[in-house]
PDB file of C-alpha atoms in Angstrom:
ATOM      1  CA  UNK A 105      73.981 267.713 183.456  1.00  0.00           C
ATOM      2  CA  UNK A 106      74.967 265.405 186.285  1.00  0.00           C
ATOM      3  CA  UNK A 107      71.540 265.657 187.904  1.00  0.00           C
ATOM      4  CA  UNK A 108      69.798 264.869 184.619  1.00  0.00           C
ATOM      5  CA  UNK A 109      71.988 261.830 184.072  1.00  0.00           C
ATOM      6  CA  UNK A 110      71.351 260.627 187.610  1.00  0.00           C
ATOM      7  CA  UNK A 111      67.594 261.052 187.250  1.00  0.00           C
ATOM      8  CA  UNK A 112      67.560 259.170 183.948  1.00  0.00           C
ATOM      9  CA  UNK A 113      69.516 256.333 185.528  1.00  0.00           C
ATOM     10  CA  UNK A 114      67.048 256.232 188.410  1.00  0.00           C
ATOM     11  CA  UNK A 115      64.131 255.944 186.011  1.00  0.00           C
ATOM     12  CA  UNK A 116      65.852 253.335 183.852  1.00  0.00           C
ATOM     13  CA  UNK A 117      66.548 251.213 186.920  1.00  0.00           C
ATOM     14  CA  UNK A 118      62.837 250.930 187.732  1.00  0.00           C
ATOM     15  CA  UNK A 119      61.735 250.683 184.102  1.00  0.00           C
ATOM     16  CA  UNK A 120      63.582 247.375 183.742  1.00  0.00           C
ATOM     17  CA  UNK A 121      61.356 245.919 186.455  1.00  0.00           C
ATOM     18  CA  UNK A 122      62.019 242.702 188.349  1.00  0.00           C
ATOM     19  CA  UNK A 123      60.515 240.699 191.188  1.00  0.00           C
ATOM     20  CA  UNK A 124      63.412 241.497 193.520  1.00  0.00           C
ATOM     21  CA  UNK A 125      62.846 245.215 192.993  1.00  0.00           C
ATOM     22  CA  UNK A 126      59.219 244.655 193.937  1.00  0.00           C
ATOM     23  CA  UNK A 127      60.346 243.018 197.198  1.00  0.00           C
ATOM     24  CA  UNK A 128      62.811 245.813 197.944  1.00  0.00           C
ATOM     25  CA  UNK A 129      60.203 248.495 197.273  1.00  0.00           C
ATOM     26  CA  UNK A 130      57.649 246.779 199.526  1.00  0.00           C
ATOM     27  CA  UNK A 131      60.213 246.388 202.322  1.00  0.00           C
ATOM     28  CA  UNK A 132      61.231 250.044 202.065  1.00  0.00           C
ATOM     29  CA  UNK A 133      57.566 251.085 202.088  1.00  0.00           C
ATOM     30  CA  UNK A 134      56.948 249.052 205.237  1.00  0.00           C
ATOM     31  CA  UNK A 135      60.035 250.464 206.946  1.00  0.00           C
ATOM     32  CA  UNK A 136      59.174 254.056 206.006  1.00  0.00           C
ATOM     33  CA  UNK A 137      55.589 253.604 207.212  1.00  0.00           C
ATOM     34  CA  UNK A 138      56.777 252.286 210.583  1.00  0.00           C
ATOM     35  CA  UNK A 139      59.336 255.096 210.858  1.00  0.00           C
ATOM     36  CA  UNK A 140      56.736 257.751 210.068  1.00  0.00           C
ATOM     37  CA  UNK A 141      54.509 256.256 212.767  1.00  0.00           C
ATOM     38  CA  UNK A 142      57.335 256.459 215.309  1.00  0.00           C
ATOM     39  CA  UNK A 143      58.023 260.077 214.339  1.00  0.00           C
ATOM     40  CA  UNK A 144      54.352 260.995 214.765  1.00  0.00           C
ATOM     41  CA  UNK A 145      54.334 259.305 218.191  1.00  0.00           C
ATOM     42  CA  UNK A 146      57.486 261.205 219.150  1.00  0.00           C
ATOM     43  CA  UNK A 147      56.054 264.567 218.129  1.00  0.00           C
ATOM     44  CA  UNK A 148      52.536 263.926 219.462  1.00  0.00           C
ATOM     45  CA  UNK A 149      52.756 261.284 222.244  1.00  0.00           C
ATOM     46  CA  UNK A 150      49.766 259.200 223.289  1.00  0.00           C
ATOM     47  CA  UNK A 151      49.448 261.000 226.607  1.00  0.00           C
ATOM     48  CA  UNK A 152      48.984 264.476 225.101  1.00  0.00           C
ATOM     49  CA  UNK A 153      45.623 266.238 225.225  1.00  0.00           C
ATOM     50  CA  UNK A 154      45.850 266.795 221.464  1.00  0.00           C
ATOM     51  CA  UNK A 155      45.061 263.169 220.704  1.00  0.00           C
ATOM     52  CA  UNK A 156      42.004 263.003 222.894  1.00  0.00           C
ATOM     53  CA  UNK A 157      40.627 259.849 224.480  1.00  0.00           C
ATOM     54  CA  UNK A 158      41.670 256.455 223.167  1.00  0.00           C
ATOM     55  CA  UNK A 159      39.470 255.474 220.239  1.00  0.00           C
ATOM     56  CA  UNK A 160      38.224 259.028 219.683  1.00  0.00           C
ATOM     57  CA  UNK A 161      38.195 260.618 216.235  1.00  0.00           C
ATOM     58  CA  UNK A 162      41.337 262.653 216.963  1.00  0.00           C
ATOM     59  CA  UNK A 163      43.108 259.594 218.375  1.00  0.00           C
ATOM     60  CA  UNK A 164      42.272 257.603 215.221  1.00  0.00           C
ATOM     61  CA  UNK A 165      43.591 260.468 213.113  1.00  0.00           C
ATOM     62  CA  UNK A 166      46.948 260.802 214.868  1.00  0.00           C
ATOM     63  CA  UNK A 167      47.462 257.118 215.666  1.00  0.00           C
ATOM     64  CA  UNK A 168      46.328 255.538 212.387  1.00  0.00           C
ATOM     65  CA  UNK A 169      45.476 258.096 209.705  1.00  0.00           C
ATOM     66  CA  UNK A 170      48.364 260.566 209.874  1.00  0.00           C
ATOM     67  CA  UNK A 171      51.190 258.013 209.376  1.00  0.00           C
ATOM     68  CA  UNK A 172      49.470 256.474 206.344  1.00  0.00           C
ATOM     69  CA  UNK A 173      48.597 259.907 204.908  1.00  0.00           C
ATOM     70  CA  UNK A 174      52.234 261.017 205.125  1.00  0.00           C
ATOM     71  CA  UNK A 175      53.429 257.704 203.660  1.00  0.00           C
ATOM     72  CA  UNK A 176      50.928 258.063 200.812  1.00  0.00           C
ATOM     73  CA  UNK A 177      52.407 261.453 199.978  1.00  0.00           C
ATOM     74  CA  UNK A 178      55.877 259.876 199.823  1.00  0.00           C
ATOM     75  CA  UNK A 179      54.534 257.153 197.513  1.00  0.00           C
ATOM     76  CA  UNK A 180      53.125 259.781 195.148  1.00  0.00           C
ATOM     77  CA  UNK A 181      56.465 261.607 195.141  1.00  0.00           C
ATOM     78  CA  UNK A 182      58.256 258.328 194.366  1.00  0.00           C
ATOM     79  CA  UNK A 183      55.850 257.619 191.494  1.00  0.00           C
ATOM     80  CA  UNK A 184      56.464 261.107 190.134  1.00  0.00           C
ATOM     81  CA  UNK A 185      60.239 260.661 190.424  1.00  0.00           C
ATOM     82  CA  UNK A 186      60.171 257.659 188.086  1.00  0.00           C
ATOM     83  CA  UNK A 187      57.385 259.002 185.869  1.00  0.00           C
ATOM     84  CA  UNK A 188      54.852 256.306 186.748  1.00  0.00           C
ATOM     85  CA  UNK A 189      51.979 258.178 188.396  1.00  0.00           C
ATOM     86  CA  UNK A 190      49.913 258.508 185.228  1.00  0.00           C
ATOM     87  CA  UNK A 191      50.930 255.038 184.057  1.00  0.00           C
ATOM     88  CA  UNK A 192      49.775 253.381 187.287  1.00  0.00           C
ATOM     89  CA  UNK A 193      46.280 254.831 186.874  1.00  0.00           C
ATOM     90  CA  UNK A 194      46.053 254.311 183.113  1.00  0.00           C
ATOM     91  CA  UNK A 195      43.618 251.696 181.713  1.00  0.00           C
ATOM     92  CA  UNK A 196      44.957 248.179 182.170  1.00  0.00           C
ATOM     93  CA  UNK A 197      46.519 246.506 179.159  1.00  0.00           C
ATOM     94  CA  UNK A 198      45.905 243.040 180.642  1.00  0.00           C
ATOM     95  CA  UNK A 199      42.162 242.697 181.056  1.00  0.00           C
ATOM     96  CA  UNK A 200      40.111 240.236 183.039  1.00  0.00           C
ATOM     97  CA  UNK A 201      37.236 237.809 182.611  1.00  0.00           C
ATOM     98  CA  UNK A 202      33.703 237.700 183.940  1.00  0.00           C
ATOM     99  CA  UNK A 203      34.380 235.163 186.718  1.00  0.00           C
ATOM    100  CA  UNK A 204      36.756 237.652 188.349  1.00  0.00           C
ATOM    101  CA  UNK A 205      33.761 239.703 189.513  1.00  0.00           C
ATOM    102  CA  UNK A 206      32.936 236.960 192.045  1.00  0.00           C
ATOM    103  CA  UNK A 207      35.629 238.106 194.466  1.00  0.00           C
ATOM    104  CA  UNK A 208      34.494 241.722 194.211  1.00  0.00           C
ATOM    105  CA  UNK A 209      30.907 240.685 194.936  1.00  0.00           C
ATOM    106  CA  UNK A 210      31.955 238.715 198.048  1.00  0.00           C
ATOM    107  CA  UNK A 211      34.066 241.570 199.455  1.00  0.00           C
ATOM    108  CA  UNK A 212      31.307 244.108 198.770  1.00  0.00           C
ATOM    109  CA  UNK A 213      28.715 241.867 200.448  1.00  0.00           C
ATOM    110  CA  UNK A 214      30.932 241.595 203.541  1.00  0.00           C
ATOM    111  CA  UNK A 215      31.580 245.340 203.690  1.00  0.00           C
ATOM    112  CA  UNK A 216      27.945 246.292 203.216  1.00  0.00           C
ATOM    113  CA  UNK A 217      26.870 243.761 205.861  1.00  0.00           C
ATOM    114  CA  UNK A 218      29.426 245.189 208.291  1.00  0.00           C
ATOM    115  CA  UNK A 219      28.341 248.785 207.709  1.00  0.00           C
ATOM    116  CA  UNK A 220      24.679 247.814 208.101  1.00  0.00           C
ATOM    117  CA  UNK A 221      25.328 246.112 211.444  1.00  0.00           C
ATOM    118  CA  UNK A 222      27.111 248.944 213.249  1.00  0.00           C
ATOM    119  CA  UNK A 223      25.927 250.784 216.347  1.00  0.00           C
ATOM    120  CA  UNK A 224      26.257 254.241 214.808  1.00  0.00           C
ATOM    121  CA  UNK A 225      24.825 255.982 217.852  1.00  0.00           C
ATOM    122  CA  UNK A 226      27.521 254.495 220.069  1.00  0.00           C
ATOM    123  CA  UNK A 227      30.302 255.110 217.553  1.00  0.00           C
ATOM    124  CA  UNK A 228      29.381 258.688 216.754  1.00  0.00           C
ATOM    125  CA  UNK A 229      29.646 260.460 213.421  1.00  0.00           C
ATOM    126  CA  UNK A 230      33.144 261.815 214.102  1.00  0.00           C
ATOM    127  CA  UNK A 231      34.644 258.363 214.736  1.00  0.00           C
ATOM    128  CA  UNK A 232      32.895 256.837 211.719  1.00  0.00           C
ATOM    129  CA  UNK A 233      34.105 259.640 209.445  1.00  0.00           C
ATOM    130  CA  UNK A 234      37.637 259.423 210.845  1.00  0.00           C
ATOM    131  CA  UNK A 235      37.795 255.704 210.020  1.00  0.00           C
ATOM    132  CA  UNK A 236      36.359 256.245 206.532  1.00  0.00           C
ATOM    133  CA  UNK A 237      39.002 258.920 205.941  1.00  0.00           C
ATOM    134  CA  UNK A 238      41.708 256.586 207.239  1.00  0.00           C
ATOM    135  CA  UNK A 239      40.462 253.717 205.089  1.00  0.00           C
ATOM    136  CA  UNK A 240      40.738 255.820 201.955  1.00  0.00           C
ATOM    137  CA  UNK A 241      44.469 256.323 202.518  1.00  0.00           C
ATOM    138  CA  UNK A 242      45.053 252.750 203.658  1.00  0.00           C
ATOM    139  CA  UNK A 243      43.450 251.559 200.429  1.00  0.00           C
ATOM    140  CA  UNK A 244      45.477 254.027 198.390  1.00  0.00           C
ATOM    141  CA  UNK A 245      48.855 253.251 199.968  1.00  0.00           C
ATOM    142  CA  UNK A 246      48.566 249.471 200.086  1.00  0.00           C
ATOM    143  CA  UNK A 247      47.065 249.159 196.613  1.00  0.00           C
ATOM    144  CA  UNK A 248      49.468 251.542 194.899  1.00  0.00           C
ATOM    145  CA  UNK A 249      52.330 249.502 196.378  1.00  0.00           C
ATOM    146  CA  UNK A 250      51.047 246.004 195.680  1.00  0.00           C
ATOM    147  CA  UNK A 251      48.663 246.332 192.733  1.00  0.00           C
ATOM    148  CA  UNK A 252      50.468 249.363 191.363  1.00  0.00           C
ATOM    149  CA  UNK A 253      54.242 249.231 191.744  1.00  0.00           C
ATOM    150  CA  UNK A 254      54.595 245.468 192.288  1.00  0.00           C
ATOM    151  CA  UNK A 255      52.340 244.564 189.341  1.00  0.00           C
ATOM    152  CA  UNK A 256      54.088 247.098 187.106  1.00  0.00           C
ATOM    153  CA  UNK A 257      57.564 245.887 188.075  1.00  0.00           C
ATOM    154  CA  UNK A 258      56.616 242.275 187.438  1.00  0.00           C
ATOM    155  CA  UNK A 259      55.084 243.025 184.053  1.00  0.00           C
ATOM    156  CA  UNK A 260      57.985 245.198 182.925  1.00  0.00           C
ATOM    157  CA  UNK A 261      60.323 242.289 183.643  1.00  0.00           C
ATOM    158  CA  UNK A 262      58.200 240.066 181.400  1.00  0.00           C
ATOM    159  CA  UNK A 263      56.897 237.691 184.073  1.00  0.00           C
ATOM    160  CA  UNK A 264      53.770 235.667 183.236  1.00  0.00           C
ATOM    161  CA  UNK A 265      50.530 236.990 184.619  1.00  0.00           C
ATOM    162  CA  UNK A 266      50.047 234.087 187.031  1.00  0.00           C
ATOM    163  CA  UNK A 267      53.331 235.131 188.681  1.00  0.00           C
ATOM    164  CA  UNK A 268      52.237 238.788 188.713  1.00  0.00           C
ATOM    165  CA  UNK A 269      49.085 237.888 190.624  1.00  0.00           C
ATOM    166  CA  UNK A 270      50.783 235.539 193.106  1.00  0.00           C
ATOM    167  CA  UNK A 271      53.687 237.876 193.879  1.00  0.00           C
ATOM    168  CA  UNK A 272      51.320 240.829 194.292  1.00  0.00           C
ATOM    169  CA  UNK A 273      49.179 238.852 196.755  1.00  0.00           C
ATOM    170  CA  UNK A 274      52.236 237.381 198.484  1.00  0.00           C
ATOM    171  CA  UNK A 275      53.860 240.770 199.049  1.00  0.00           C
ATOM    172  CA  UNK A 276      50.573 242.124 200.404  1.00  0.00           C
ATOM    173  CA  UNK A 277      50.334 239.208 202.844  1.00  0.00           C
ATOM    174  CA  UNK A 278      53.978 239.556 203.907  1.00  0.00           C
ATOM    175  CA  UNK A 279      53.437 243.222 204.776  1.00  0.00           C
ATOM    176  CA  UNK A 280      50.876 242.130 207.370  1.00  0.00           C
ATOM    177  CA  UNK A 281      53.130 239.585 209.047  1.00  0.00           C
ATOM    178  CA  UNK A 282      54.830 242.494 210.798  1.00  0.00           C
ATOM    179  CA  UNK A 283      51.700 242.861 212.932  1.00  0.00           C
ATOM    180  CA  UNK A 284      53.041 240.104 215.159  1.00  0.00           C
ATOM    181  CA  UNK A 285      55.752 242.566 216.270  1.00  0.00           C
ATOM    182  CA  UNK A 286      53.817 245.850 216.173  1.00  0.00           C
ATOM    183  CA  UNK A 287      50.513 244.829 217.779  1.00  0.00           C
ATOM    184  CA  UNK A 288      49.189 242.844 220.718  1.00  0.00           C
ATOM    185  CA  UNK A 289      47.850 240.001 218.591  1.00  0.00           C
ATOM    186  CA  UNK A 290      49.531 236.625 218.898  1.00  0.00           C
ATOM    187  CA  UNK A 291      51.253 234.519 216.272  1.00  0.00           C
ATOM    188  CA  UNK A 292      48.165 232.396 215.576  1.00  0.00           C
ATOM    189  CA  UNK A 293      45.973 235.416 214.854  1.00  0.00           C
ATOM    190  CA  UNK A 294      48.724 236.951 212.714  1.00  0.00           C
ATOM    191  CA  UNK A 295      49.136 233.783 210.642  1.00  0.00           C
ATOM    192  CA  UNK A 296      45.385 233.684 209.990  1.00  0.00           C
ATOM    193  CA  UNK A 297      45.588 237.338 208.993  1.00  0.00           C
ATOM    194  CA  UNK A 298      48.453 236.570 206.607  1.00  0.00           C
ATOM    195  CA  UNK A 299      46.424 233.804 204.936  1.00  0.00           C
ATOM    196  CA  UNK A 300      43.408 236.110 204.761  1.00  0.00           C
ATOM    197  CA  UNK A 301      45.417 238.998 203.292  1.00  0.00           C
ATOM    198  CA  UNK A 302      46.983 236.722 200.672  1.00  0.00           C
ATOM    199  CA  UNK A 303      43.590 235.780 199.294  1.00  0.00           C
ATOM    200  CA  UNK A 304      42.236 239.292 199.773  1.00  0.00           C
ATOM    201  CA  UNK A 305      45.250 240.522 197.803  1.00  0.00           C
ATOM    202  CA  UNK A 306      44.517 238.000 195.059  1.00  0.00           C
ATOM    203  CA  UNK A 307      40.929 239.284 194.868  1.00  0.00           C
ATOM    204  CA  UNK A 308      42.226 242.871 194.611  1.00  0.00           C
ATOM    205  CA  UNK A 309      44.533 241.795 191.769  1.00  0.00           C
ATOM    206  CA  UNK A 310      41.572 240.206 189.982  1.00  0.00           C
ATOM    207  CA  UNK A 311      39.610 243.410 190.629  1.00  0.00           C
ATOM    208  CA  UNK A 312      42.415 245.340 188.926  1.00  0.00           C
ATOM    209  CA  UNK A 313      42.174 243.023 185.931  1.00  0.00           C
ATOM    210  CA  UNK A 314      38.415 242.968 185.534  1.00  0.00           C
ATOM    211  CA  UNK A 315      37.712 246.660 186.247  1.00  0.00           C
ATOM    212  CA  UNK A 316      40.651 247.805 184.176  1.00  0.00           C
ATOM    213  CA  UNK A 317      41.889 250.556 186.492  1.00  0.00           C
ATOM    214  CA  UNK A 318      43.765 250.764 189.807  1.00  0.00           C
ATOM    215  CA  UNK A 319      41.251 253.222 191.260  1.00  0.00           C
ATOM    216  CA  UNK A 320      38.662 250.466 191.754  1.00  0.00           C
ATOM    217  CA  UNK A 321      40.785 248.114 193.913  1.00  0.00           C
ATOM    218  CA  UNK A 322      41.786 251.203 195.918  1.00  0.00           C
ATOM    219  CA  UNK A 323      38.142 252.099 196.597  1.00  0.00           C
ATOM    220  CA  UNK A 324      37.163 248.485 197.300  1.00  0.00           C
ATOM    221  CA  UNK A 325      40.061 248.159 199.721  1.00  0.00           C
ATOM    222  CA  UNK A 326      39.241 251.564 201.221  1.00  0.00           C
ATOM    223  CA  UNK A 327      35.755 250.343 202.140  1.00  0.00           C
ATOM    224  CA  UNK A 328      37.087 247.146 203.738  1.00  0.00           C
ATOM    225  CA  UNK A 329      39.367 248.278 206.570  1.00  0.00           C
ATOM    226  CA  UNK A 330      36.944 250.837 208.098  1.00  0.00           C
ATOM    227  CA  UNK A 331      34.087 248.339 208.043  1.00  0.00           C
ATOM    228  CA  UNK A 332      36.276 245.736 209.812  1.00  0.00           C
ATOM    229  CA  UNK A 333      37.595 248.113 212.474  1.00  0.00           C
ATOM    230  CA  UNK A 334      34.270 249.845 213.133  1.00  0.00           C
ATOM    231  CA  UNK A 335      32.359 246.566 213.349  1.00  0.00           C
ATOM    232  CA  UNK A 336      34.971 245.210 215.734  1.00  0.00           C
ATOM    233  CA  UNK A 337      34.431 248.158 218.096  1.00  0.00           C
ATOM    234  CA  UNK A 338      30.739 248.956 217.627  1.00  0.00           C
ATOM    235  CA  UNK A 339      28.844 245.800 216.562  1.00  0.00           C
ATOM    236  CA  UNK A 340      25.115 245.244 216.859  1.00  0.00           C
ATOM    237  CA  UNK A 341      23.195 241.989 217.192  1.00  0.00           C
ATOM    238  CA  UNK A 342      21.938 242.404 213.633  1.00  0.00           C
ATOM    239  CA  UNK A 343      21.756 239.049 211.744  1.00  0.00           C
ATOM    240  CA  UNK A 344      24.085 240.588 209.155  1.00  0.00           C
ATOM    241  CA  UNK A 345      26.818 240.493 211.798  1.00  0.00           C
ATOM    242  CA  UNK A 346      27.164 236.794 211.039  1.00  0.00           C
ATOM    243  CA  UNK A 347      28.535 237.683 207.602  1.00  0.00           C
ATOM    244  CA  UNK A 348      31.193 239.852 209.216  1.00  0.00           C
ATOM    245  CA  UNK A 349      31.949 237.232 211.870  1.00  0.00           C
ATOM    246  CA  UNK A 350      32.852 234.723 209.162  1.00  0.00           C
ATOM    247  CA  UNK A 351      34.310 237.290 206.745  1.00  0.00           C
ATOM    248  CA  UNK A 352      37.887 236.011 206.973  1.00  0.00           C
ATOM    249  CA  UNK A 353      36.781 232.479 206.132  1.00  0.00           C
ATOM    250  CA  UNK A 354      34.506 233.711 203.334  1.00  0.00           C
ATOM    251  CA  UNK A 355      37.419 235.572 201.744  1.00  0.00           C
ATOM    252  CA  UNK A 356      39.786 232.635 202.200  1.00  0.00           C
ATOM    253  CA  UNK A 357      37.278 230.128 200.804  1.00  0.00           C
ATOM    254  CA  UNK A 358      36.418 232.351 197.854  1.00  0.00           C
ATOM    255  CA  UNK A 359      40.100 233.060 197.299  1.00  0.00           C
ATOM    256  CA  UNK A 360      41.020 229.373 197.151  1.00  0.00           C
ATOM    257  CA  UNK A 361      38.398 228.717 194.473  1.00  0.00           C
ATOM    258  CA  UNK A 362      39.416 231.809 192.498  1.00  0.00           C
ATOM    259  CA  UNK A 363      43.095 230.872 192.782  1.00  0.00           C
ATOM    260  CA  UNK A 364      42.431 227.481 191.200  1.00  0.00           C
ATOM    261  CA  UNK A 365      40.330 229.039 188.426  1.00  0.00           C
ATOM    262  CA  UNK A 366      42.959 231.742 187.912  1.00  0.00           C
ATOM    263  CA  UNK A 367      45.848 229.284 187.542  1.00  0.00           C
ATOM    264  CA  UNK A 368      43.883 227.064 185.157  1.00  0.00           C
ATOM    265  CA  UNK A 369      42.774 230.097 183.143  1.00  0.00           C
ATOM    266  CA  UNK A 370      46.301 231.473 182.863  1.00  0.00           C
ATOM    267  CA  UNK A 371      47.660 228.066 181.847  1.00  0.00           C
ATOM    268  CA  UNK A 372      45.072 227.835 179.073  1.00  0.00           C
ATOM    269  CA  UNK A 373      45.805 231.396 177.980  1.00  0.00           C
ATOM    270  CA  UNK A 374      49.527 230.607 177.791  1.00  0.00           C
ATOM    271  CA  UNK A 375      48.879 227.493 175.703  1.00  0.00           C
ATOM    272  CA  UNK A 376      46.507 229.357 173.389  1.00  0.00           C
ATOM    273  CA  UNK A 377      49.100 232.067 172.786  1.00  0.00           C
ATOM    274  CA  UNK A 378      51.781 229.463 172.132  1.00  0.00           C
ATOM    275  CA  UNK A 379      53.876 230.422 175.139  1.00  0.00           C
ATOM    276  CA  UNK A 380      53.914 226.951 176.613  1.00  0.00           C
ATOM    277  CA  UNK A 381      54.361 226.508 180.329  1.00  0.00           C
ATOM    278  CA  UNK A 382      55.373 229.859 181.892  1.00  0.00           C
ATOM    279  CA  UNK A 383      58.388 229.946 184.171  1.00  0.00           C
ATOM    280  CA  UNK A 384      59.153 232.548 186.846  1.00  0.00           C
ATOM    281  CA  UNK A 385      62.680 233.756 186.180  1.00  0.00           C
TER     282      UNK A 385
END
């Protein structure tokens, strides 16, 4: 009886939603992901023969894929514990508009260009497949957190949709600021990445709206990270490489335009429904 009461209280806590719960969940996710990575490194250190050479398929699996796979499993268990797994992947109740496809088209064009300008012979099939496998779980984990849990928590608390989109994108961007501490890249590169991920996150939110299901932002995201990483390591002098070279700026530029259209559209929708000017509580 005590366990049932505790479980019901746990579910009720999340069912009430709230932006601060979204922030807490994202912070816990980030901390757990980093902890899982440290545990994997402790069990299978970089200098072991198991991992293979740096950049090899096995190294990618243990260094990048395994921590995100294990974290994804924990996310599924969390969703099951609050009864949201089916709800997160149910058809969207808040649908999108035709202009929202623009962001999807830009991201797809970048990803296809990147994949068509890779030196596959140099990369090798094993490395390419390992990155594609990794990307699938990166897309799943990051989208289920930001376009799944965060969006759901915001909507359950009754926040206007413009706030849902901005908080979702903002949380996604904030998760990447930690790269300044966990990677070799400097502050300037990290700040550009944060700006890029904010607008990429906004495009993923719009993809959720216009496609009507979380699975599509997951797959779109899953095709993005492998194409970026593989092209960074194994580029060719193909003219399509220019698209990848300017991909961050293309996403940012597209995102700025879509942000303006999104805010204007949501303001008009609020007026048409008689809600007046929405306020983030």
